[in-house]
Tab-separated table of C-alpha atoms and ligand atoms in Angstrom:
chain	number	residue	atom	x	y	z
P	1	MET	CA	-17.002	-43.364	82.165
P	2	SER	CA	-19.517	-41.259	84.208
P	3	GLU	CA	-19.430	-38.049	84.832
P	4	THR	CA	-18.028	-37.963	88.430
P	5	VAL	CA	-15.018	-40.254	87.594
P	6	GLN	CA	-14.496	-37.752	84.929
P	7	ARG	CA	-14.338	-34.966	86.968
P	8	PRO	CA	-13.208	-35.961	90.440
P	9	ILE	CA	-14.438	-34.813	94.015
P	10	ASP	CA	-12.458	-33.791	96.731
P	11	PRO	CA	-13.834	-36.496	99.211
P	12	SER	CA	-13.245	-34.511	102.459
P	13	LEU	CA	-16.072	-31.944	101.121
P	14	ASP	CA	-20.016	-31.589	102.632
P	15	ILE	CA	-21.234	-31.809	99.267
P	16	GLU	CA	-24.800	-30.380	100.387
P	17	ALA	CA	-22.966	-27.112	102.170
P	18	GLU	CA	-21.447	-26.924	98.985
P	19	ILE	CA	-24.216	-27.084	96.662
P	20	VAL	CA	-25.603	-24.430	98.872
P	21	ARG	CA	-22.954	-22.116	98.758
P	22	LEU	CA	-21.990	-22.487	95.429
P	23	LYS	CA	-25.487	-21.685	94.515
P	24	LYS	CA	-25.414	-18.103	96.434
P	25	ASP	CA	-22.200	-17.373	94.492
P	26	ARG	CA	-23.458	-18.281	90.952
P	27	ASN	CA	-26.361	-16.664	91.445
P	28	ALA	CA	-28.660	-20.023	90.795
P	29	VAL	CA	-31.751	-21.661	91.407
P	30	LEU	CA	-32.065	-25.146	91.748
P	31	LEU	CA	-35.329	-26.180	89.913
P	32	ALA	CA	-36.291	-29.966	91.014
P	33	HIS	CA	-39.226	-32.382	89.727
P	34	TYR	CA	-40.579	-34.082	92.255
P	35	TYR	CA	-39.325	-37.340	90.955
P	36	GLN	CA	-35.840	-36.262	91.546
P	37	ASP	CA	-34.516	-38.495	94.908
P	38	SER	CA	-35.642	-36.916	98.590
P	39	GLU	CA	-32.241	-35.508	99.396
P	40	ILE	CA	-32.492	-33.359	95.786
P	41	GLN	CA	-36.107	-32.483	96.616
P	42	ASP	CA	-34.997	-31.301	100.218
P	43	LEU	CA	-31.778	-28.647	98.491
P	44	ALA	CA	-34.068	-27.261	95.857
P	45	ASP	CA	-35.426	-23.716	95.239
P	46	PHE	CA	-38.424	-24.471	93.783
P	47	LEU	CA	-39.855	-28.238	93.337
P	48	GLY	CA	-43.034	-28.651	91.225
P	49	ASP	CA	-44.179	-30.503	88.170
P	50	SER	CA	-43.716	-29.781	84.647
P	51	LEU	CA	-46.097	-26.663	84.182
P	52	GLN	CA	-45.005	-24.955	87.641
P	53	LEU	CA	-41.112	-25.635	86.604
P	54	ALA	CA	-41.748	-24.292	83.356
P	55	GLN	CA	-43.378	-21.104	85.169
P	56	ALA	CA	-40.828	-20.874	87.694
P	57	ALA	CA	-38.022	-21.324	84.932
P	58	LYS	CA	-39.879	-18.353	83.200
P	59	LYS	CA	-40.148	-15.818	85.892
P	60	THR	CA	-36.734	-16.725	87.637
P	61	THR	CA	-33.969	-13.828	87.694
P	62	ALA	CA	-31.263	-15.886	88.737
P	63	ASP	CA	-28.206	-16.177	86.545
P	64	VAL	CA	-27.925	-19.685	86.343
P	65	ILE	CA	-30.948	-22.497	85.938
P	66	LEU	CA	-29.906	-25.558	87.186
P	67	PHE	CA	-32.547	-28.021	86.579
P	68	ALA	CA	-33.115	-31.340	88.334
P	69	GLY	CA	-35.056	-33.454	86.047
P	70	VAL	CA	-34.723	-34.763	82.646
P	71	HIS	CA	-33.815	-32.940	79.625
P	72	PHE	CA	-36.557	-31.996	77.705
P	73	MET	CA	-37.817	-29.616	80.995
P	74	ALA	CA	-34.152	-28.016	81.096
P	75	GLU	CA	-34.633	-27.277	77.378
P	76	THR	CA	-37.774	-25.859	77.892
P	77	ALA	CA	-36.008	-23.559	80.605
P	78	LYS	CA	-33.559	-22.764	78.368
P	79	ILE	CA	-36.095	-21.735	75.414
P	80	LEU	CA	-37.744	-19.568	77.851
P	81	ASN	CA	-34.234	-17.924	78.768
P	82	PRO	CA	-31.751	-17.762	76.158
P	83	ASP	CA	-29.586	-15.487	77.852
P	84	ARG	CA	-29.403	-17.540	81.248
P	85	ILE	CA	-26.826	-20.416	81.507
P	86	VAL	CA	-29.168	-23.572	82.183
P	87	LEU	CA	-27.602	-26.621	83.618
P	88	VAL	CA	-28.369	-30.229	83.507
P	89	PRO	CA	-26.498	-32.629	86.301
P	90	ASP	CA	-26.752	-35.307	83.422
P	91	MET	CA	-26.870	-34.841	79.824
P	92	GLU	CA	-28.247	-38.151	79.395
P	93	ALA	CA	-31.270	-38.098	81.680
P	94	GLY	CA	-34.013	-38.359	78.760
P	95	CYS	CA	-37.500	-39.704	78.492
P	96	SER	CA	-38.952	-42.570	76.803
P	97	LEU	CA	-41.589	-40.368	75.520
P	98	ALA	CA	-39.249	-37.490	74.160
P	99	SER	CA	-37.142	-40.584	72.650
P	100	GLY	CA	-40.119	-42.082	71.213
P	101	CYS	CA	-41.385	-39.539	68.974
P	102	PRO	CA	-38.325	-38.704	66.654
P	103	THR	CA	-38.743	-35.678	64.772
P	104	ASP	CA	-38.449	-36.784	61.091
P	105	ARG	CA	-41.662	-39.229	61.842
P	106	TYR	CA	-43.305	-36.703	63.950
P	107	ARG	CA	-42.787	-34.171	61.319
P	108	ALA	CA	-43.990	-36.939	58.192
P	109	TRP	CA	-47.300	-37.411	60.588
P	110	ARG	CA	-48.195	-34.075	60.789
P	111	ALA	CA	-47.790	-33.975	57.126
P	112	LYS	CA	-50.429	-36.387	56.470
P	113	TYR	CA	-53.268	-34.154	58.305
P	114	PRO	CA	-52.020	-30.519	57.268
P	115	ASP	CA	-55.155	-29.201	58.724
P	116	ALA	CA	-54.902	-30.508	62.177
P	117	VAL	CA	-54.125	-28.410	65.439
P	118	ALA	CA	-51.183	-30.543	66.886
P	119	VAL	CA	-51.420	-30.462	70.425
P	120	THR	CA	-47.861	-31.977	71.762
P	121	TYR	CA	-46.816	-32.600	75.519
P	122	ILE	CA	-44.084	-30.943	77.335
P	123	ASN	CA	-42.176	-34.485	77.380
P	124	CYS	CA	-40.437	-34.049	73.510
P	125	THR	CA	-37.917	-32.472	71.990
P	126	ALA	CA	-37.390	-28.712	70.947
P	127	GLU	CA	-37.243	-30.015	67.387
P	128	VAL	CA	-41.140	-31.885	68.096
P	129	LYS	CA	-41.999	-28.196	69.932
P	130	ALA	CA	-40.617	-26.224	66.876
P	131	GLU	CA	-43.195	-28.647	64.795
P	132	SER	CA	-46.503	-28.238	67.173
P	133	ASP	CA	-49.077	-25.551	68.146
P	134	TYR	CA	-49.266	-25.968	71.560
P	135	ILE	CA	-47.201	-27.377	73.601
P	136	CYS	CA	-49.261	-28.950	76.895
P	137	THR	CA	-48.016	-30.801	80.600
P	138	SER	CA	-50.686	-33.034	82.174
P	139	SER	CA	-51.927	-30.408	84.536
P	140	ASN	CA	-53.213	-28.182	81.771
P	141	ALA	CA	-53.615	-30.529	78.627
P	142	GLU	CA	-57.718	-30.779	78.854
P	143	LYS	CA	-58.203	-26.564	79.351
P	144	ILE	CA	-55.712	-26.860	75.917
P	145	ILE	CA	-57.709	-29.182	74.347
P	146	ARG	CA	-61.058	-27.460	74.798
P	147	ALA	CA	-59.443	-24.317	74.026
P	148	ILE	CA	-58.801	-25.514	70.057
P	149	PRO	CA	-61.971	-25.352	67.999
P	150	GLU	CA	-64.431	-27.908	67.333
P	151	ASP	CA	-64.084	-28.039	63.939
P	152	LYS	CA	-60.666	-28.584	64.165
P	153	GLU	CA	-59.210	-31.950	64.166
P	154	ILE	CA	-56.374	-32.488	66.900
P	155	LEU	CA	-52.830	-33.936	66.315
P	156	PHE	CA	-51.781	-35.529	70.393
P	157	ALA	CA	-48.807	-36.583	70.773
P	158	PRO	CA	-46.817	-38.315	71.890
P	159	ASP	CA	-48.395	-40.078	74.886
P	160	ARG	CA	-50.888	-42.400	74.029
P	161	ASN	CA	-52.564	-42.988	77.626
P	162	LEU	CA	-52.606	-39.707	78.262
P	163	GLY	CA	-54.460	-39.016	75.151
P	164	ARG	CA	-56.722	-41.277	75.346
P	165	TRP	CA	-57.631	-40.131	78.981
P	166	LEU	CA	-58.247	-36.798	77.281
P	167	MET	CA	-60.610	-37.875	74.643
P	168	GLN	CA	-62.540	-39.700	77.095
P	169	LYS	CA	-62.421	-36.276	79.322
P	170	THR	CA	-63.323	-33.591	76.631
P	171	GLY	CA	-65.408	-36.160	74.698
P	172	ARG	CA	-62.793	-34.827	71.832
P	173	GLN	CA	-61.690	-37.357	69.065
P	174	MET	CA	-57.860	-36.902	68.817
P	175	ARG	CA	-55.066	-38.838	66.237
P	176	LEU	CA	-52.991	-39.971	68.729
P	177	TRP	CA	-49.305	-40.863	68.077
P	178	MET	CA	-48.456	-44.531	70.103
P	179	GLY	CA	-46.025	-43.444	72.401
P	180	SER	CA	-45.769	-44.478	76.252
P	181	CYS	CA	-44.170	-43.859	79.643
P	182	ILE	CA	-41.695	-47.055	80.479
P	183	VAL	CA	-42.300	-46.166	83.793
P	184	HIS	CA	-46.188	-45.689	84.398
P	185	GLU	CA	-46.176	-48.415	81.654
P	186	THR	CA	-45.050	-50.728	84.523
P	187	PHE	CA	-47.523	-50.916	87.019
P	188	SER	CA	-49.287	-54.246	87.299
P	189	LEU	CA	-53.157	-54.279	87.216
P	190	ARG	CA	-52.924	-58.025	89.136
P	191	LYS	CA	-50.794	-56.738	91.878
P	192	LEU	CA	-52.595	-53.144	92.126
P	193	ILE	CA	-55.874	-55.766	92.573
P	194	GLU	CA	-54.434	-57.798	95.474
P	195	LEU	CA	-53.161	-54.704	96.941
P	196	LYS	CA	-56.488	-53.270	97.223
P	197	GLU	CA	-57.887	-56.493	98.574
P	198	ARG	CA	-55.080	-56.350	101.390
P	199	HIS	CA	-55.603	-52.547	101.874
P	200	PRO	CA	-59.356	-52.191	101.474
P	201	GLU	CA	-59.659	-48.480	102.807
P	202	ALA	CA	-56.328	-47.566	100.710
P	203	LYS	CA	-57.187	-45.031	97.562
P	204	LEU	CA	-55.556	-46.054	94.568
P	205	ILE	CA	-54.211	-42.397	92.704
P	206	ALA	CA	-52.564	-42.264	89.255
P	207	HIS	CA	-51.184	-40.125	86.911
P	208	PRO	CA	-52.595	-39.913	83.140
P	209	GLU	CA	-49.536	-41.402	81.678
P	210	CYS	CA	-50.860	-44.999	83.234
P	211	GLU	CA	-52.437	-47.364	81.231
P	212	GLU	CA	-56.074	-48.088	80.370
P	213	PRO	CA	-56.880	-50.454	83.092
P	214	VAL	CA	-55.135	-48.691	85.656
P	215	LEU	CA	-56.564	-45.528	85.090
P	216	LYS	CA	-60.175	-47.086	84.999
P	217	MET	CA	-59.459	-48.395	88.983
P	218	ALA	CA	-58.019	-45.019	90.004
P	219	GLU	CA	-60.082	-43.142	92.356
P	220	PHE	CA	-58.572	-39.581	91.384
P	221	ILE	CA	-56.133	-39.130	88.314
P	222	GLY	CA	-53.835	-35.913	88.187
P	223	SER	CA	-50.414	-34.258	87.280
P	224	THR	CA	-47.854	-35.394	90.281
P	225	THR	CA	-49.128	-31.888	91.651
P	226	ALA	CA	-52.690	-33.118	91.596
P	227	LEU	CA	-51.986	-36.218	93.189
P	228	LEU	CA	-49.640	-34.732	96.015
P	229	ASN	CA	-52.846	-31.530	96.247
P	230	TYR	CA	-55.283	-34.602	96.478
P	231	THR	CA	-53.426	-36.615	99.195
P	232	ILE	CA	-53.353	-33.107	101.418
P	233	LYS	CA	-56.916	-32.353	101.174
P	234	ASP	CA	-58.591	-35.415	100.678
P	235	ASP	CA	-59.165	-37.085	104.450
P	236	ALA	CA	-58.857	-40.827	103.463
P	237	LYS	CA	-55.653	-42.509	105.548
P	238	GLU	CA	-53.718	-44.916	103.017
P	239	TYR	CA	-52.845	-44.256	99.297
P	240	ILE	CA	-51.695	-46.363	96.948
P	241	VAL	CA	-49.756	-44.372	94.071
P	242	ALA	CA	-49.883	-45.222	90.436
P	243	THR	CA	-46.664	-42.769	89.399
P	244	GLU	CA	-43.145	-42.661	89.962
P	245	THR	CA	-41.977	-43.042	93.395
P	246	GLY	CA	-40.308	-40.134	94.062
P	247	ILE	CA	-43.476	-37.989	94.758
P	248	LEU	CA	-43.948	-40.260	97.865
P	249	HIS	CA	-41.627	-38.026	99.912
P	250	GLN	CA	-43.505	-34.636	99.449
P	251	MET	CA	-46.907	-37.173	100.279
P	252	GLN	CA	-45.473	-38.249	103.203
P	253	LYS	CA	-43.617	-34.775	104.316
P	254	ALA	CA	-46.897	-33.132	104.071
P	255	SER	CA	-49.302	-35.814	105.794
P	256	PRO	CA	-46.946	-37.769	108.408
P	257	ASP	CA	-50.024	-39.623	109.728
P	258	LYS	CA	-51.166	-41.053	106.135
P	259	THR	CA	-49.718	-44.133	104.834
P	260	PHE	CA	-48.671	-44.189	101.280
P	261	ILE	CA	-47.754	-47.224	99.244
P	262	ALA	CA	-45.904	-47.209	95.824
P	263	GLY	CA	-47.961	-49.023	92.738
P	264	PRO	CA	-45.888	-52.061	92.270
P	265	PRO	CA	-44.482	-52.970	89.055
P	266	GLU	CA	-45.165	-56.218	87.070
P	267	GLY	CA	-41.668	-57.744	87.797
P	268	ASN	CA	-39.115	-58.096	90.547
P	269	CYS	CA	-37.706	-54.559	90.004
P	270	ALA	CA	-37.696	-50.667	90.868
P	271	CYS	CA	-39.495	-50.015	87.141
P	272	ASN	CA	-41.364	-47.561	89.217
P	273	ASP	CA	-38.362	-45.682	89.545
P	274	CYS	CA	-37.525	-43.492	86.191
P	275	PRO	CA	-34.194	-44.695	85.126
P	276	PHE	CA	-33.440	-40.737	83.706
P	277	MET	CA	-34.598	-39.113	86.690
P	278	LYS	CA	-32.608	-41.389	88.986
P	279	LEU	CA	-29.240	-40.183	87.016
P	280	ASN	CA	-29.497	-37.304	89.020
P	281	SER	CA	-27.244	-37.362	92.039
P	282	LEU	CA	-25.967	-34.278	94.502
P	283	GLU	CA	-22.448	-35.081	93.157
P	284	LYS	CA	-23.473	-34.231	89.827
P	285	ILE	CA	-25.152	-31.002	90.806
P	286	TYR	CA	-22.321	-29.630	92.933
P	287	LEU	CA	-20.092	-30.617	89.452
P	288	ALA	CA	-22.881	-28.858	87.541
P	289	LEU	CA	-22.369	-25.804	90.177
P	290	ARG	CA	-18.904	-26.207	90.139
P	291	ASP	CA	-17.954	-26.640	86.768
P	292	LEU	CA	-20.924	-25.038	84.992
P	293	GLU	CA	-21.697	-27.394	83.058
P	294	PRO	CA	-23.016	-29.439	81.327
P	295	ARG	CA	-24.932	-26.562	79.525
P	296	ILE	CA	-28.052	-26.926	77.555
P	297	GLU	CA	-27.532	-25.261	74.244
P	298	MET	CA	-29.411	-24.790	70.861
P	299	PRO	CA	-29.385	-23.081	67.420
P	300	GLU	CA	-31.454	-19.355	68.072
P	301	ALA	CA	-33.750	-19.835	65.000
P	302	LEU	CA	-34.944	-23.329	66.990
P	303	ARG	CA	-35.359	-21.924	70.117
P	304	GLU	CA	-37.663	-19.183	68.769
P	305	ARG	CA	-39.505	-21.365	66.767
P	306	ALA	CA	-40.168	-24.178	70.119
P	307	ARG	CA	-41.010	-21.459	72.446
P	308	VAL	CA	-44.461	-20.184	70.200
P	309	PRO	CA	-46.416	-23.344	71.410
P	310	ILE	CA	-44.494	-22.914	74.865
P	311	ASP	CA	-45.761	-19.507	75.164
P	312	ARG	CA	-49.453	-20.717	73.478
P	313	MET	CA	-49.127	-22.866	76.464
P	314	LEU	CA	-48.842	-20.528	79.256
P	315	ALA	CA	-50.751	-17.762	77.766
P	316	LEU	CA	-53.883	-20.648	78.687
P	317	SER	CA	-52.251	-21.761	82.256
J	1	13P	P1	-45.964	-34.146	85.817
J	1	13P	O1	-45.203	-33.842	86.673
J	1	13P	O2	-45.736	-32.871	84.893
J	1	13P	O3	-47.526	-34.204	86.317
J	1	13P	O4	-44.965	-34.903	84.817
J	1	13P	C1	-44.674	-36.196	84.712
J	1	13P	C2	-43.811	-36.651	84.275
J	1	13P	O5	-43.368	-37.916	83.620
J	1	13P	C3	-42.626	-35.870	83.960
J	1	13P	O6	-41.710	-36.290	83.202
J	2	SF4	FE1	-40.239	-39.624	80.590
J	2	SF4	FE2	-41.573	-41.488	82.134
J	2	SF4	FE3	-39.207	-40.638	83.246
J	2	SF4	FE4	-41.504	-39.041	83.148
J	2	SF4	S1	-41.271	-40.744	83.966
J	2	SF4	S2	-38.771	-38.804	82.325
J	2	SF4	S3	-42.359	-39.711	81.205
J	2	SF4	S4	-39.440	-41.932	81.415
């Protein structure tokens, strides 16, 4: 049964006004990722990519952090804020990269290469973070890889597309975990080529979680914030955007005179919408603030171990 059925909401309420009121009452901050629905983005106190959201979570002095994103992001906020209440609108908002890298299999993989340095993408569970030497996001991964001494072997998990792109950028060989994002894998090269033929002036921009043929075709590759900033500074008038559709809201807001086309999935589906990110809704945000749940909790020993590689990342960012 869904959260909103189990926890009824008075239908006469103005949900947006209630969220604003409850945020103040609870001294809560609403952090949101760019892949959230536009009405959630518009209510957020802070919007950003994974790195900026982790940095915002580290800085906040609010009593309550409500994280409109996916579970691993809220978990990172809790790792950085053991004494604050960290809420998620929907506990089921997972990530295919995190679920494709279970702790036991990751631990066994690491154990095979005891001298290697383990750099792990932030899209993983707290348990996998605790087994890693460094965490990275798509906006600081290159810097972190370059900071590892040349003579050290690197294990990179869980996104193989980001890993391969980093190998090409840095010239470093790495052992890659074979994980991927179900959203970024969905873009159709065939349809992208057709779109480019119909819109020859449009620039293709892509997130590094996309597959290699899409990245080869892209004119710019970067994290969600880097993609947004590129469309603001660049002088093209039209862009094909190969990442989750949520980012188009901020692109269009920042550049109302430009045209943004969502990268097309292969099937006739909305597979370029992240099904986990899109589990969140204004109703669930309201309920989380009203009831102060669901909360992210974890054993203190795990939290302490998972914090070490996150702090290393933040120090390098
Ligand atoms: P960034 O916002 O850090 O680019 O991450 C993209 C992503 O897939 C988050 O799940
Ligand atoms: Fe995970 Fe992909 Fe969704 Fe990001 S877009 S949360 S990487 S499944």
